[in-house]
Structures are given as structure tokens and as C-alpha cells.
mmCIF file of C-alpha atoms in Angstrom:
data_model
loop_
_atom_site.group_PDB
_atom_site.id
_atom_site.type_symbol
_atom_site.label_atom_id
_atom_site.label_comp_id
_atom_site.label_asym_id
_atom_site.label_seq_id
_atom_site.Cartn_x
_atom_site.Cartn_y
_atom_site.Cartn_z
ATOM 1 C CA MET A 1 48.386 24.447 6.175
ATOM 2 C CA THR A 2 44.978 24.758 7.807
ATOM 3 C CA LEU A 3 41.648 23.200 7.046
ATOM 4 C CA ALA A 4 40.337 26.557 5.928
ATOM 5 C CA SER A 5 43.070 26.861 3.294
ATOM 6 C CA VAL A 6 42.251 23.552 1.636
ATOM 7 C CA SER A 7 40.050 23.723 -1.461
ATOM 8 C CA PRO A 8 38.140 20.445 -1.571
ATOM 9 C CA LEU A 9 37.759 18.739 -4.915
ATOM 10 C CA ALA A 10 34.328 17.394 -3.970
ATOM 11 C CA ALA A 11 31.706 17.824 -1.286
ATOM 12 C CA LEU A 12 28.275 16.610 -0.266
ATOM 13 C CA PRO A 13 25.713 19.416 -0.527
ATOM 14 C CA SER A 14 23.040 20.088 2.091
ATOM 15 C CA PRO A 15 19.539 21.376 1.383
ATOM 16 C CA SER A 16 18.965 25.041 2.179
ATOM 17 C CA THR A 17 15.252 24.446 2.768
ATOM 18 C CA ALA A 18 13.660 21.889 5.079
ATOM 19 C CA VAL A 19 10.053 23.062 4.962
ATOM 20 C CA TRP A 20 7.653 23.900 2.163
ATOM 21 C CA GLN A 21 4.254 25.539 2.303
ATOM 22 C CA LEU A 22 1.223 23.823 0.821
ATOM 23 C CA GLY A 23 -1.166 26.696 1.229
ATOM 24 C CA PRO A 24 -1.375 27.296 4.984
ATOM 25 C CA ILE A 25 0.050 23.835 5.769
ATOM 26 C CA PRO A 26 3.827 23.469 6.325
ATOM 27 C CA ILE A 27 5.333 20.309 4.848
ATOM 28 C CA ARG A 28 8.453 19.488 6.814
ATOM 29 C CA ALA A 29 11.183 17.263 5.430
ATOM 30 C CA TYR A 30 12.030 15.912 8.887
ATOM 31 C CA ALA A 31 8.462 14.713 9.411
ATOM 32 C CA LEU A 32 8.326 13.188 5.919
ATOM 33 C CA CYS A 33 11.490 11.201 6.594
ATOM 34 C CA ILE A 34 10.110 9.928 9.911
ATOM 35 C CA VAL A 35 6.823 8.898 8.287
ATOM 36 C CA LEU A 36 8.587 7.201 5.367
ATOM 37 C CA GLY A 37 10.811 5.330 7.818
ATOM 38 C CA ILE A 38 7.751 4.116 9.733
ATOM 39 C CA VAL A 39 6.205 2.879 6.485
ATOM 40 C CA VAL A 40 9.384 0.988 5.564
ATOM 41 C CA ALA A 41 9.554 -0.672 8.979
ATOM 42 C CA ALA A 42 5.847 -1.539 8.840
ATOM 43 C CA VAL A 43 6.141 -3.176 5.416
ATOM 44 C CA VAL A 44 9.122 -5.299 6.462
ATOM 45 C CA THR A 45 7.523 -6.265 9.773
ATOM 46 C CA GLU A 46 4.179 -7.129 8.173
ATOM 47 C CA TYR A 47 5.885 -9.459 5.713
ATOM 48 C CA ARG A 48 7.877 -11.178 8.449
ATOM 49 C CA LEU A 49 4.855 -11.500 10.743
ATOM 50 C CA ARG A 50 2.910 -13.229 7.965
ATOM 51 C CA GLN A 51 5.810 -15.624 7.467
ATOM 52 C CA ARG A 52 5.523 -16.543 11.168
ATOM 53 C CA GLY A 53 1.780 -17.198 10.941
ATOM 54 C CA VAL A 54 0.240 -13.904 12.060
ATOM 55 C CA ALA A 55 -2.932 -12.857 10.256
ATOM 56 C CA PRO A 56 -2.600 -10.170 7.542
ATOM 57 C CA TRP A 57 -2.396 -6.502 8.533
ATOM 58 C CA ALA A 58 -1.650 -7.166 12.184
ATOM 59 C CA ILE A 59 1.112 -4.565 11.888
ATOM 60 C CA LEU A 60 -1.562 -1.872 11.625
ATOM 61 C CA ASP A 61 -2.864 -2.797 15.069
ATOM 62 C CA VAL A 62 0.682 -2.786 16.415
ATOM 63 C CA ALA A 63 1.585 0.533 14.767
ATOM 64 C CA VAL A 64 -1.470 2.292 16.199
ATOM 65 C CA TRP A 65 0.070 1.770 19.632
ATOM 66 C CA ALA A 66 3.802 1.578 18.969
ATOM 67 C CA VAL A 67 4.233 4.674 16.784
ATOM 68 C CA PRO A 68 2.671 7.268 19.142
ATOM 69 C CA PHE A 69 4.379 5.707 22.161
ATOM 70 C CA GLY A 70 7.677 5.658 20.264
ATOM 71 C CA ILE A 71 7.468 9.314 19.232
ATOM 72 C CA VAL A 72 6.546 10.423 22.739
ATOM 73 C CA GLY A 73 9.324 8.284 24.243
ATOM 74 C CA ALA A 74 11.854 9.636 21.749
ATOM 75 C CA ARG A 75 10.965 13.230 22.547
ATOM 76 C CA ILE A 76 10.974 12.655 26.295
ATOM 77 C CA TYR A 77 14.447 11.107 26.131
ATOM 78 C CA HIS A 78 15.748 14.045 24.082
ATOM 79 C CA VAL A 79 14.299 16.655 26.434
ATOM 80 C CA ILE A 80 15.545 14.866 29.562
ATOM 81 C CA THR A 81 19.077 14.428 28.210
ATOM 82 C CA SER A 82 19.265 17.926 26.637
ATOM 83 C CA PRO A 83 17.178 20.108 28.968
ATOM 84 C CA GLN A 84 19.175 23.326 28.587
ATOM 85 C CA ALA A 85 17.492 24.313 25.310
ATOM 86 C CA TYR A 86 14.076 24.094 26.944
ATOM 87 C CA PHE A 87 14.506 24.750 30.661
ATOM 88 C CA GLY A 88 17.846 26.566 30.822
ATOM 89 C CA SER A 89 18.367 30.272 31.406
ATOM 90 C CA ASP A 90 17.669 31.067 27.751
ATOM 91 C CA GLY A 91 15.376 28.097 27.149
ATOM 92 C CA ASP A 92 11.785 28.042 25.959
ATOM 93 C CA PRO A 93 9.777 25.184 27.540
ATOM 94 C CA ILE A 94 7.066 25.263 24.873
ATOM 95 C CA ARG A 95 9.659 24.309 22.240
ATOM 96 C CA ALA A 96 9.898 20.909 23.883
ATOM 97 C CA LEU A 97 6.727 20.137 21.912
ATOM 98 C CA TYR A 98 8.188 21.226 18.557
ATOM 99 C CA ILE A 99 9.302 17.813 17.349
ATOM 100 C CA TRP A 100 9.451 18.999 13.723
ATOM 101 C CA GLU A 101 12.541 21.015 14.605
ATOM 102 C CA GLY A 102 14.400 17.794 15.347
ATOM 103 C CA GLY A 103 15.289 16.096 18.595
ATOM 104 C CA LEU A 104 14.072 12.507 18.798
ATOM 105 C CA GLY A 105 16.249 10.125 20.806
ATOM 106 C CA ILE A 106 16.372 6.585 19.433
ATOM 107 C CA TRP A 107 16.737 5.129 22.934
ATOM 108 C CA GLY A 108 13.457 6.690 24.014
ATOM 109 C CA ALA A 109 11.833 5.698 20.732
ATOM 110 C CA VAL A 110 12.688 2.023 21.239
ATOM 111 C CA ALA A 111 11.608 2.066 24.891
ATOM 112 C CA GLY A 112 8.343 3.880 24.206
ATOM 113 C CA GLY A 113 7.633 1.859 21.084
ATOM 114 C CA ALA A 114 8.231 -1.352 23.030
ATOM 115 C CA VAL A 115 5.579 -0.350 25.569
ATOM 116 C CA GLY A 116 3.114 0.395 22.781
ATOM 117 C CA ALA A 117 3.956 -2.833 20.946
ATOM 118 C CA TRP A 118 3.497 -4.790 24.181
ATOM 119 C CA LEU A 119 0.031 -3.321 24.670
ATOM 120 C CA ALA A 120 -0.894 -4.170 21.082
ATOM 121 C CA ALA A 121 0.560 -7.665 21.339
ATOM 122 C CA ARG A 122 -1.510 -8.300 24.463
ATOM 123 C CA GLN A 123 -4.667 -7.415 22.566
ATOM 124 C CA LEU A 124 -3.725 -9.532 19.571
ATOM 125 C CA GLY A 125 -2.601 -12.503 21.668
ATOM 126 C CA ILE A 126 0.850 -12.439 20.053
ATOM 127 C CA PRO A 127 4.075 -12.854 22.066
ATOM 128 C CA LEU A 128 6.015 -9.601 22.145
ATOM 129 C CA THR A 129 9.153 -11.505 21.177
ATOM 130 C CA VAL A 130 7.543 -12.518 17.874
ATOM 131 C CA VAL A 131 6.762 -8.885 17.091
ATOM 132 C CA ALA A 132 10.276 -7.797 18.121
ATOM 133 C CA ASP A 133 12.008 -10.404 15.958
ATOM 134 C CA ALA A 134 9.807 -9.511 12.992
ATOM 135 C CA LEU A 135 10.701 -5.840 13.462
ATOM 136 C CA ALA A 136 14.446 -6.426 13.873
ATOM 137 C CA PRO A 137 15.541 -5.844 10.213
ATOM 138 C CA GLY A 138 12.906 -3.174 9.568
ATOM 139 C CA LEU A 139 13.749 -0.855 12.458
ATOM 140 C CA PRO A 140 17.316 -0.049 11.332
ATOM 141 C CA LEU A 141 15.990 0.619 7.830
ATOM 142 C CA ALA A 142 13.505 3.079 9.356
ATOM 143 C CA GLN A 143 16.344 4.731 11.259
ATOM 144 C CA ALA A 144 18.386 5.014 8.056
ATOM 145 C CA VAL A 145 15.539 6.817 6.302
ATOM 146 C CA GLY A 146 14.868 9.024 9.314
ATOM 147 C CA ARG A 147 18.483 10.222 9.442
ATOM 148 C CA PHE A 148 17.932 12.102 6.195
ATOM 149 C CA GLY A 149 15.658 14.385 8.182
ATOM 150 C CA ASN A 150 18.796 15.537 10.017
ATOM 151 C CA TRP A 151 20.406 16.205 6.638
ATOM 152 C CA PHE A 152 17.528 18.481 5.625
ATOM 153 C CA ASN A 153 17.763 20.272 8.970
ATOM 154 C CA ASN A 154 21.549 20.753 8.600
ATOM 155 C CA GLU A 155 22.124 19.175 12.015
ATOM 156 C CA LEU A 156 23.989 16.363 13.781
ATOM 157 C CA PHE A 157 27.149 16.603 11.716
ATOM 158 C CA GLY A 158 30.706 15.889 12.822
ATOM 159 C CA GLY A 159 33.904 17.890 12.989
ATOM 160 C CA ARG A 160 35.782 19.609 10.196
ATOM 161 C CA THR A 161 37.246 17.391 7.483
ATOM 162 C CA THR A 162 38.999 17.503 4.114
ATOM 163 C CA LEU A 163 37.567 14.194 2.937
ATOM 164 C CA PRO A 164 36.015 14.256 -0.542
ATOM 165 C CA TRP A 165 32.657 13.347 0.984
ATOM 166 C CA GLY A 166 32.801 16.220 3.439
ATOM 167 C CA LEU A 167 29.430 17.843 4.050
ATOM 168 C CA GLU A 168 28.477 21.438 3.346
ATOM 169 C CA ILE A 169 26.449 22.984 6.173
ATOM 170 C CA HIS A 170 24.172 25.994 5.837
ATOM 171 C CA ARG A 171 23.808 28.635 8.511
ATOM 172 C CA MET A 172 20.146 28.213 9.398
ATOM 173 C CA ASP A 173 17.821 31.116 10.184
ATOM 174 C CA SER A 174 16.559 30.836 13.778
ATOM 175 C CA GLY A 175 13.862 33.387 12.986
ATOM 176 C CA ASN A 176 12.606 31.358 10.024
ATOM 177 C CA PRO A 177 12.999 27.686 11.006
ATOM 178 C CA GLY A 178 13.641 25.314 8.130
ATOM 179 C CA HIS A 179 15.374 27.911 5.956
ATOM 180 C CA ALA A 180 18.995 28.974 5.570
ATOM 181 C CA LEU A 181 20.142 32.524 6.141
ATOM 182 C CA LEU A 182 20.589 34.486 2.919
ATOM 183 C CA ASP A 183 23.313 36.968 1.991
ATOM 184 C CA GLU A 184 22.714 40.334 0.370
ATOM 185 C CA ASN A 185 22.436 38.628 -3.012
ATOM 186 C CA GLY A 186 19.789 36.171 -1.798
ATOM 187 C CA ASN A 187 22.154 33.168 -1.723
ATOM 188 C CA PRO A 188 22.174 30.682 1.177
ATOM 189 C CA ILE A 189 25.074 31.228 3.548
ATOM 190 C CA LEU A 190 27.389 28.258 4.127
ATOM 191 C CA GLU A 191 29.438 27.591 7.229
ATOM 192 C CA PRO A 192 33.176 27.701 6.441
ATOM 193 C CA GLY A 193 34.777 24.381 5.498
ATOM 194 C CA LEU A 194 33.358 20.867 5.274
ATOM 195 C CA TYR A 195 32.129 18.550 8.032
ATOM 196 C CA GLN A 196 31.883 14.842 8.740
ATOM 197 C CA PRO A 197 28.482 13.617 7.405
ATOM 198 C CA THR A 198 27.631 11.580 10.492
ATOM 199 C CA PHE A 199 23.996 11.317 9.366
ATOM 200 C CA ALA A 200 25.205 9.452 6.261
ATOM 201 C CA TYR A 201 27.539 7.237 8.269
ATOM 202 C CA GLU A 202 24.703 6.181 10.536
ATOM 203 C CA ALA A 203 22.281 5.681 7.635
ATOM 204 C CA LEU A 204 24.735 3.388 5.827
ATOM 205 C CA TRP A 205 25.601 1.568 9.049
ATOM 206 C CA ASN A 206 21.920 0.931 9.761
ATOM 207 C CA VAL A 207 21.357 -0.515 6.300
ATOM 208 C CA GLY A 208 24.280 -2.850 6.977
ATOM 209 C CA VAL A 209 22.804 -3.820 10.357
ATOM 210 C CA ALA A 210 19.456 -4.613 8.725
ATOM 211 C CA LEU A 211 21.130 -6.854 6.145
ATOM 212 C CA PHE A 212 23.281 -8.529 8.826
ATOM 213 C CA VAL A 213 20.305 -9.278 11.082
ATOM 214 C CA TYR A 214 18.278 -10.623 8.157
ATOM 215 C CA LEU A 215 21.040 -12.976 7.004
ATOM 216 C CA VAL A 216 21.937 -14.242 10.491
ATOM 217 C CA ASP A 217 18.280 -14.746 11.381
ATOM 218 C CA ARG A 218 17.704 -16.602 8.125
ATOM 219 C CA LYS A 219 20.628 -18.936 8.773
ATOM 220 C CA LEU A 220 20.340 -19.498 12.525
ATOM 221 C CA LYS A 221 16.532 -19.094 12.873
ATOM 222 C CA LEU A 222 16.742 -16.904 15.944
ATOM 223 C CA GLY A 223 13.764 -16.852 18.275
ATOM 224 C CA ARG A 224 12.558 -15.502 21.624
ATOM 225 C CA GLY A 225 13.635 -11.911 20.825
ATOM 226 C CA ARG A 226 17.231 -12.788 19.955
ATOM 227 C CA ALA A 227 16.991 -11.281 16.445
ATOM 228 C CA PHE A 228 15.973 -7.985 18.026
ATOM 229 C CA ALA A 229 18.831 -8.262 20.539
ATOM 230 C CA LEU A 230 21.194 -8.793 17.593
ATOM 231 C CA TYR A 231 19.888 -5.594 15.993
ATOM 232 C CA VAL A 232 20.417 -3.693 19.248
ATOM 233 C CA MET A 233 24.011 -4.909 19.478
ATOM 234 C CA GLY A 234 24.724 -4.021 15.863
ATOM 235 C CA TYR A 235 23.206 -0.576 16.136
ATOM 236 C CA THR A 236 24.935 0.354 19.399
ATOM 237 C CA VAL A 237 28.367 -0.611 18.034
ATOM 238 C CA GLY A 238 27.868 1.831 15.176
ATOM 239 C CA ARG A 239 26.326 4.516 17.366
ATOM 240 C CA PHE A 240 29.346 4.302 19.688
ATOM 241 C CA TRP A 241 31.933 5.362 17.113
ATOM 242 C CA ILE A 242 29.659 7.697 15.147
ATOM 243 C CA GLU A 243 28.665 9.541 18.331
ATOM 244 C CA MET A 244 32.355 10.152 19.001
ATOM 245 C CA LEU A 245 32.578 12.071 15.702
ATOM 246 C CA ARG A 246 29.711 14.450 16.443
ATOM 247 C CA THR A 247 30.375 17.998 17.613
ATOM 248 C CA ASP A 248 26.861 19.214 18.425
ATOM 249 C CA GLN A 249 26.222 20.227 22.012
ATOM 250 C CA ALA A 250 25.563 17.279 24.321
ATOM 251 C CA ASN A 251 25.722 16.483 28.014
ATOM 252 C CA GLU A 252 28.796 14.552 29.097
ATOM 253 C CA ILE A 253 29.766 12.168 31.867
ATOM 254 C CA LEU A 254 33.498 12.050 32.696
ATOM 255 C CA GLY A 255 34.201 13.968 29.508
ATOM 256 C CA VAL A 256 32.355 11.467 27.286
ATOM 257 C CA ARG A 257 29.057 12.183 25.554
ATOM 258 C CA LEU A 258 26.012 10.756 27.329
ATOM 259 C CA ASN A 259 24.871 8.803 24.276
ATOM 260 C CA VAL A 260 28.231 7.012 24.143
ATOM 261 C CA TRP A 261 27.670 5.710 27.675
ATOM 262 C CA THR A 262 24.104 4.802 26.771
ATOM 263 C CA ALA A 263 25.303 2.829 23.747
ATOM 264 C CA VAL A 264 27.707 0.840 25.931
ATOM 265 C CA VAL A 265 25.092 0.024 28.576
ATOM 266 C CA VAL A 266 22.432 -0.946 26.031
ATOM 267 C CA PHE A 267 24.919 -3.095 24.097
ATOM 268 C CA LEU A 268 25.844 -5.028 27.244
ATOM 269 C CA GLY A 269 22.179 -5.570 28.103
ATOM 270 C CA ALA A 270 21.431 -6.875 24.604
ATOM 271 C CA LEU A 271 24.511 -9.106 24.679
ATOM 272 C CA ILE A 272 23.487 -10.675 27.994
ATOM 273 C CA TYR A 273 19.973 -11.291 26.670
ATOM 274 C CA PHE A 274 21.278 -12.794 23.427
ATOM 275 C CA LEU A 275 23.631 -15.179 25.231
ATOM 276 C CA ARG A 276 21.299 -16.228 28.040
ATOM 277 C CA VAL A 277 17.937 -16.617 26.342
ATOM 278 C CA ARG A 278 17.486 -19.753 24.260
ATOM 279 C CA GLY A 279 14.694 -21.306 22.265
ATOM 280 C CA PRO A 280 13.704 -22.125 18.690
ATOM 281 C CA GLN A 281 12.202 -19.650 16.288
ATOM 282 C CA GLU A 282 8.560 -19.070 17.159
ATOM 283 C CA PHE A 283 5.670 -19.622 14.773
ATOM 284 C CA LEU A 284 2.001 -18.991 15.440
ATOM 285 C CA VAL A 285 -1.260 -20.674 14.508
ATOM 286 C CA PRO A 286 -4.528 -18.784 15.029
ATOM 287 C CA VAL A 287 -7.377 -20.005 17.179
ATOM 288 C CA TYR A 288 -10.747 -18.620 16.138
ATOM 289 C CA ALA A 289 -13.820 -17.685 18.111
ATOM 290 C CA GLY A 290 -17.000 -19.489 17.130
ATOM 291 C CA SER A 291 -15.228 -22.711 16.231
ATOM 292 C CA THR A 292 -16.827 -26.104 16.589
ATOM 293 C CA THR A 293 -15.573 -26.987 20.049
ATOM 294 C CA THR A 294 -16.475 -25.507 23.398
ATOM 295 C CA ALA A 295 -14.850 -24.631 26.646
ATOM 296 C CA PRO A 296 -13.910 -27.519 28.939
ATOM 297 C CA SER A 297 -16.369 -28.692 31.554
ATOM 298 C CA ASP A 298 -15.712 -28.764 35.283
ATOM 299 C CA THR A 299 -14.689 -32.380 34.906
ATOM 300 C CA ASP A 300 -12.082 -31.406 32.327
ATOM 301 C CA ALA A 301 -10.754 -28.782 34.694
ATOM 302 C CA ASP A 302 -10.425 -31.449 37.396
ATOM 303 C CA ASP A 303 -8.327 -33.517 35.008
ATOM 304 C CA THR A 304 -5.823 -30.712 34.427
ATOM 305 C CA ASP A 305 -4.932 -29.463 37.869
ATOM 306 C CA GLY A 306 -7.084 -31.318 40.388
ATOM 307 C CA GLU A 307 -9.309 -28.301 40.992
ATOM 308 C CA THR A 308 -12.780 -27.491 39.745
ATOM 309 C CA GLY A 309 -12.302 -24.511 37.421
ATOM 310 C CA SER A 310 -14.574 -21.762 36.258
ATOM 311 C CA ILE A 311 -15.265 -21.316 32.578
ATOM 312 C CA SER A 312 -16.501 -17.729 32.831
ATOM 313 C CA ASP A 313 -13.116 -16.270 31.864
ATOM 314 C CA ILE A 314 -11.586 -16.654 28.400
ATOM 315 C CA SER A 315 -8.404 -17.982 29.952
ATOM 316 C CA GLN A 316 -10.406 -21.101 30.874
ATOM 317 C CA VAL A 317 -10.992 -22.000 27.219
ATOM 318 C CA ASP A 318 -9.042 -25.053 26.153
ATOM 319 C CA LEU A 319 -7.450 -23.820 22.940
ATOM 320 C CA SER A 320 -6.037 -27.229 22.136
ATOM 321 C CA ARG A 321 -9.570 -28.306 21.222
ATOM 322 C CA ARG A 322 -10.243 -25.409 18.893
ATOM 323 C CA THR A 323 -10.327 -25.911 15.158
ATOM 324 C CA VAL A 324 -9.851 -23.650 12.152
ATOM 325 C CA SER A 325 -12.799 -21.328 11.546
ATOM 326 C CA LYS A 326 -14.682 -21.673 8.295
ATOM 327 C CA ASP A 327 -15.860 -18.063 8.419
ATOM 328 C CA PRO A 328 -13.685 -15.975 6.052
ATOM 329 C CA ASN A 329 -14.379 -12.875 8.169
ATOM 330 C CA ALA A 330 -13.461 -14.504 11.467
ATOM 331 C CA LEU A 331 -11.059 -12.822 13.850
ATOM 332 C CA PRO A 332 -8.441 -14.907 15.672
ATOM 333 C CA GLU A 333 -9.415 -15.383 19.295
ATOM 334 C CA ALA A 334 -5.800 -16.061 20.189
ATOM 335 C CA TYR A 335 -2.589 -17.525 18.797
ATOM 336 C CA ARG A 336 -0.749 -20.713 19.693
ATOM 337 C CA VAL A 337 3.051 -20.713 19.696
ATOM 338 C CA VAL A 338 4.351 -23.757 17.813
ATOM 339 C CA THR A 339 7.545 -25.059 16.276
ATOM 340 C CA GLU A 340 8.355 -24.485 12.633
ATOM 341 C CA GLU A 341 7.610 -28.145 11.868
ATOM 342 C CA GLN A 342 4.191 -27.884 13.516
ATOM 343 C CA TYR A 343 3.482 -24.676 11.626
ATOM 344 C CA ARG A 344 4.372 -26.231 8.260
ATOM 345 C CA THR A 345 2.060 -29.121 9.071
ATOM 346 C CA TYR A 346 -0.686 -26.662 9.916
ATOM 347 C CA GLN A 347 -0.143 -24.904 6.582
ATOM 348 C CA ARG A 348 -0.591 -28.192 4.720
ATOM 349 C CA THR A 349 -3.505 -29.620 6.680
ATOM 350 C CA GLY A 350 -5.210 -26.677 8.395
ATOM 351 C CA GLU A 351 -5.326 -28.720 11.612
ATOM 352 C CA LEU A 352 -4.060 -27.351 14.896
ATOM 353 C CA PRO A 353 -1.235 -29.343 16.513
ATOM 354 C CA GLU A 354 -1.818 -31.023 19.836
ATOM 355 C CA GLN A 355 -1.437 -28.717 22.827
ATOM 356 C CA GLU A 356 1.547 -29.575 25.009
ATOM 357 C CA HIS A 357 1.123 -29.858 28.773
ATOM 358 C CA GLY A 358 3.072 -27.399 30.906
ATOM 359 C CA ALA A 359 2.610 -24.511 28.510
ATOM 360 C CA THR A 360 3.269 -20.848 29.047
ATOM 361 C CA GLY A 361 0.958 -18.150 27.737
ATOM 362 C CA ALA A 362 1.870 -15.908 24.840
ATOM 363 C CA PRO A 363 1.268 -12.731 26.850
ATOM 364 C CA ASP A 364 3.545 -14.070 29.582
ATOM 365 C CA ARG A 365 6.334 -15.070 27.184
ATOM 366 C CA LEU A 366 8.348 -11.908 27.792
ATOM 367 C CA LEU A 367 8.445 -12.626 31.520
ATOM 368 C CA ASP A 368 9.667 -16.143 30.756
ATOM 369 C CA ASP A 369 12.427 -14.743 28.557
ATOM 370 C CA LEU A 370 13.549 -12.439 31.333
ATOM 371 C CA ASP A 371 13.509 -15.400 33.706
ATOM 372 C CA ASP A 372 15.782 -17.204 31.246
ATOM 373 C CA LEU A 373 18.508 -14.642 31.971
ATOM 374 C CA GLY A 374 19.177 -16.661 35.096
ATOM 375 C CA ASP A 375 18.353 -20.078 33.681
ATOM 376 C CA ASP A 376 20.519 -22.014 31.260
ATOM 377 C CA GLU A 377 17.774 -24.445 30.345
ATOM 378 C CA PRO A 378 15.784 -23.585 27.183
ATOM 379 C CA ASP A 379 12.004 -23.612 27.331
ATOM 380 C CA ASP A 380 9.750 -25.633 25.094
ATOM 381 C CA VAL A 381 7.642 -23.879 22.492
ATOM 382 C CA HIS A 382 4.038 -23.807 23.666
ATOM 383 C CA THR A 383 1.291 -21.468 24.780
ATOM 384 C CA SER A 384 -1.489 -20.911 27.270
ATOM 385 C CA VAL A 385 -2.587 -18.179 29.647
ATOM 386 C CA ARG A 386 -2.400 -18.338 33.395
ATOM 387 C CA ASP A 387 -5.674 -17.805 35.216
ATOM 388 C CA GLU A 388 -4.972 -14.837 37.502
ATOM 389 C CA ASP A 389 -8.214 -15.406 39.438
ATOM 390 C CA ASP A 390 -7.284 -18.924 40.545
ATOM 391 C CA PRO A 391 -4.698 -19.008 43.369
ATOM 392 C CA HIS A 392 -4.066 -22.687 42.675
ATOM 393 C CA ASP A 393 -3.219 -22.111 39.029
ATOM 394 C CA ASP A 394 0.526 -22.344 38.479
ATOM 395 C CA GLY A 395 0.375 -21.559 34.774
ATOM 396 C CA ASP A 396 0.784 -25.181 33.701
ATOM 397 C CA ASP A 397 -2.762 -25.677 32.402
ATOM 398 C CA ASP A 398 -3.217 -26.030 28.696
ATOM 399 C CA GLN A 399 -5.113 -22.778 28.441
ATOM 400 C CA ALA A 400 -4.682 -19.507 26.536
ATOM 401 C CA GLY A 401 -6.482 -16.293 25.931
ATOM 402 C CA GLY A 402 -6.454 -13.010 24.055
ATOM 403 C CA THR A 403 -8.493 -11.067 21.593
ATOM 404 C CA GLY A 404 -7.274 -10.910 18.014
ATOM 405 C CA GLN A 405 -7.682 -7.637 16.179
ATOM 406 C CA ALA A 406 -6.120 -8.490 12.804
ATOM 407 C CA ARG A 407 -8.516 -9.751 10.185
ATOM 408 C CA ALA A 408 -7.822 -13.171 8.715
ATOM 409 C CA GLY A 409 -9.500 -15.668 6.429
ATOM 410 C CA ALA A 410 -9.949 -19.386 6.763
ATOM 411 C CA ALA A 411 -6.783 -20.159 4.824
ATOM 412 C CA PRO A 412 -3.725 -20.626 7.075
ATOM 413 C CA PRO A 413 -1.373 -17.603 7.004
ATOM 414 C CA GLY A 414 1.487 -18.275 4.645
ATOM 415 C CA SER A 415 -0.562 -20.632 2.465
ATOM 416 C CA ALA A 416 -0.750 -20.220 -1.287
ATOM 417 C CA THR A 417 -3.834 -18.017 -0.989
ATOM 418 C CA ASP A 418 -2.183 -15.742 1.551
ATOM 419 C CA ARG A 419 1.016 -15.410 -0.456
ATOM 420 C CA ASP A 420 -0.959 -14.368 -3.506
ATOM 421 C CA ASN A 421 -2.690 -11.647 -1.519
ATOM 422 C CA SER A 422 0.557 -10.273 -0.057
#
């Protein structure tokens, strides 16, 4: 008996149309799924950022940078790893720009999005690790939604199967992208047999990863980017076995699909980071411009490092002296990284905790985490910014800097007023 002779009792249908016309404007299902996934990730991340002390709507500032960088990175990875369709003998280079036809590599999306998020975090004065940990459950949910774009495009399926959830695949019209070929009676033409619905496997797996990361993070209170590393490990395990089921054309190394090797390498990198980096969950308290205290004097600078410091740069502002702004329209000048206990105290009293000596700046936190890969000793939770213009500054001054872009009121994030507004 052959697969072709088996009459399946059930099957998963596939759409025969992946694009609709709204007047002269094409509405593409793939793009809608990507956009919906971005919205889901943004909502989850915004909620988690607020729980960590970030001012409301900071995710919008992050998304403005991370989303375009992520899309560009995803497309670049796809084109580099599958160049034949664009630069081969029968390729069309201009089609490398046609992202609505599919072809976004998650590895490039994460790398590009990380660069964009880092740029945004620098402007907001937020450690990148805080943004990454807040994003950790939301990103796999976005991926799960985005995979349905592959379903609409009738792409990225597995081999033939007789399983009751086998997937019907339409023969798509290359001359009319987004539509199935039609027979003489006007009916969409199906490929013979049923196929493994790898898009559905990955979507379900990603939902499970999101739930797993959320529960583990809630129990263990992961910090310093470890929640994001946990997501990466969970996703790559699933991608490894799902990639092995796929039959679409792909470049191979030693007879194994390139993305399988990539999953292994990325998993090992995330595992090393997760095991080596230590530190409590990070919370933030905002420091506002125009508060009642001023920058330290030259005498104060002498007390910190034995050198007379300049106060012309924002990194010379002693954030430990700042207080909560009374202006409801104030923008955070920077954020201070604190422990959960300090943050809860700040929520109750509105008073900033004392700045610890020997602090490391929020923008430099990622470099510290990478340094931790070779250091078994955990770092304390603290913040300041190193003065790059001072050759004597070793980064131990109680100083910080940054420009906040997210709008916030006088009430501490996470307070009763903030929860009502969210």
C-alpha cells in the first residue's frame, strides 16, 4: 500500500487565497500575521516592563527601532542562506525585496531586533537585559501568530503523511502570487496526498515555550537576560526537530539542513549564557529631569574618585540625589536598577533608594553580562554611567545618564494609579 492509495478520514485544509484587494491596495495575509504577532509581543512586553518599573508606553519607543531592524535582519538572513532564488541562474535579485511572498528568518529577526532594541534602550536609559526579559514570553507568541502566514502561503510544510491532521496543500500560481492554480472548472488544484503541518507544530510549540518561560520566570525570578536565554533554548529545541520534518528546499551542511546547525549553535550559546550569568531580577526606578537637586560640585567629585570632575556632561549628574518629579508630564531622565525589595519600597513611599557605591551603568549592563561568562561571581544590582571623557574614571562613580523617551506621571510605575490606567 502506498501513501497515494490511502483515503484519509480527516485533513487540515489550507487557504487557496493569501491576498485580497481593497481597491488598488493588496491586503496580504502574511503581512497581517506578522503585524498581529508584533502587536501581541508588544502588549505582553509593555505589561511586563511596567511591572519592572518602566514608564508606560516605553514599548512604543522600543518597537520603533526593533521592528524595522528585525524585519531587515530577518530578510537578510533568508537571502544570505537561500541565495539561489535571487542570485542563482534563474534567480531574480529584485525579488529579494518582496518580503510579502514569505522568507523571513527568525535568526536574523532576533539579531536585527536586538540591535534596534539596544539602540532604543540606550535612549531610554533602560538596560537591554530588562527589555529582553520582558520580551521573553511575548516573542514566541508573536512567532506562533506569524507562522499562520506560512499556512496562508501554502509553504514550509513537511513530508507526506497519513495522520488525521495531515495538511492539504494547494498548487500556487507563480504568475498570480497569493492565489492557487485553478482547474478547468475553476476549482483550486491540490497537491496529491497530505503533508506534515510543520507550521502548526511550530506555532503550538512556541505557545508552550511562552507559557514555560512565564512560569519559570515567575517562580525563579530570572534576571540579567536569563529569561530571554531560556526562551532561546526552548525555541531552538523545537526548531531542531521541526526543521528535520520540513521538505522545502534548503542549503545543507554535511547533509543536514543549515537551520538545524544554526539551532544547535544558538542553543549552546544560550545555555552557556544562562548557566554563567547570575544576578537577581532587575527592577527600575525613574529619575526625572528638573527635580529638586542639582549636579554635584567639584568638591563632590573629589570625594568620589579623588579627581576634580566636570559637570558639563549628563553622566556627571549624581542620580542618587535626585527625587521624584512632581510634574505629571515629566520625562524620566534615566532609570536606576534596584532590587525588588527596593522597588517595592519605592512604590510605597515614592522615595529613591540610596545609590550604592561601585555601580555599573544601565547602558553598560550588557557588557557586564558578557563579562560574567568568564566570572562566577554575581554582580550587585546598581546603576551609573561611566564618564568616557575622563581617563581616570573606572566606572565606579555613583553616576548615571540617559534620556528617557517614554512619558510617565508622578506616580511610581506599578502603583495603584498606574495599574488602573493599564
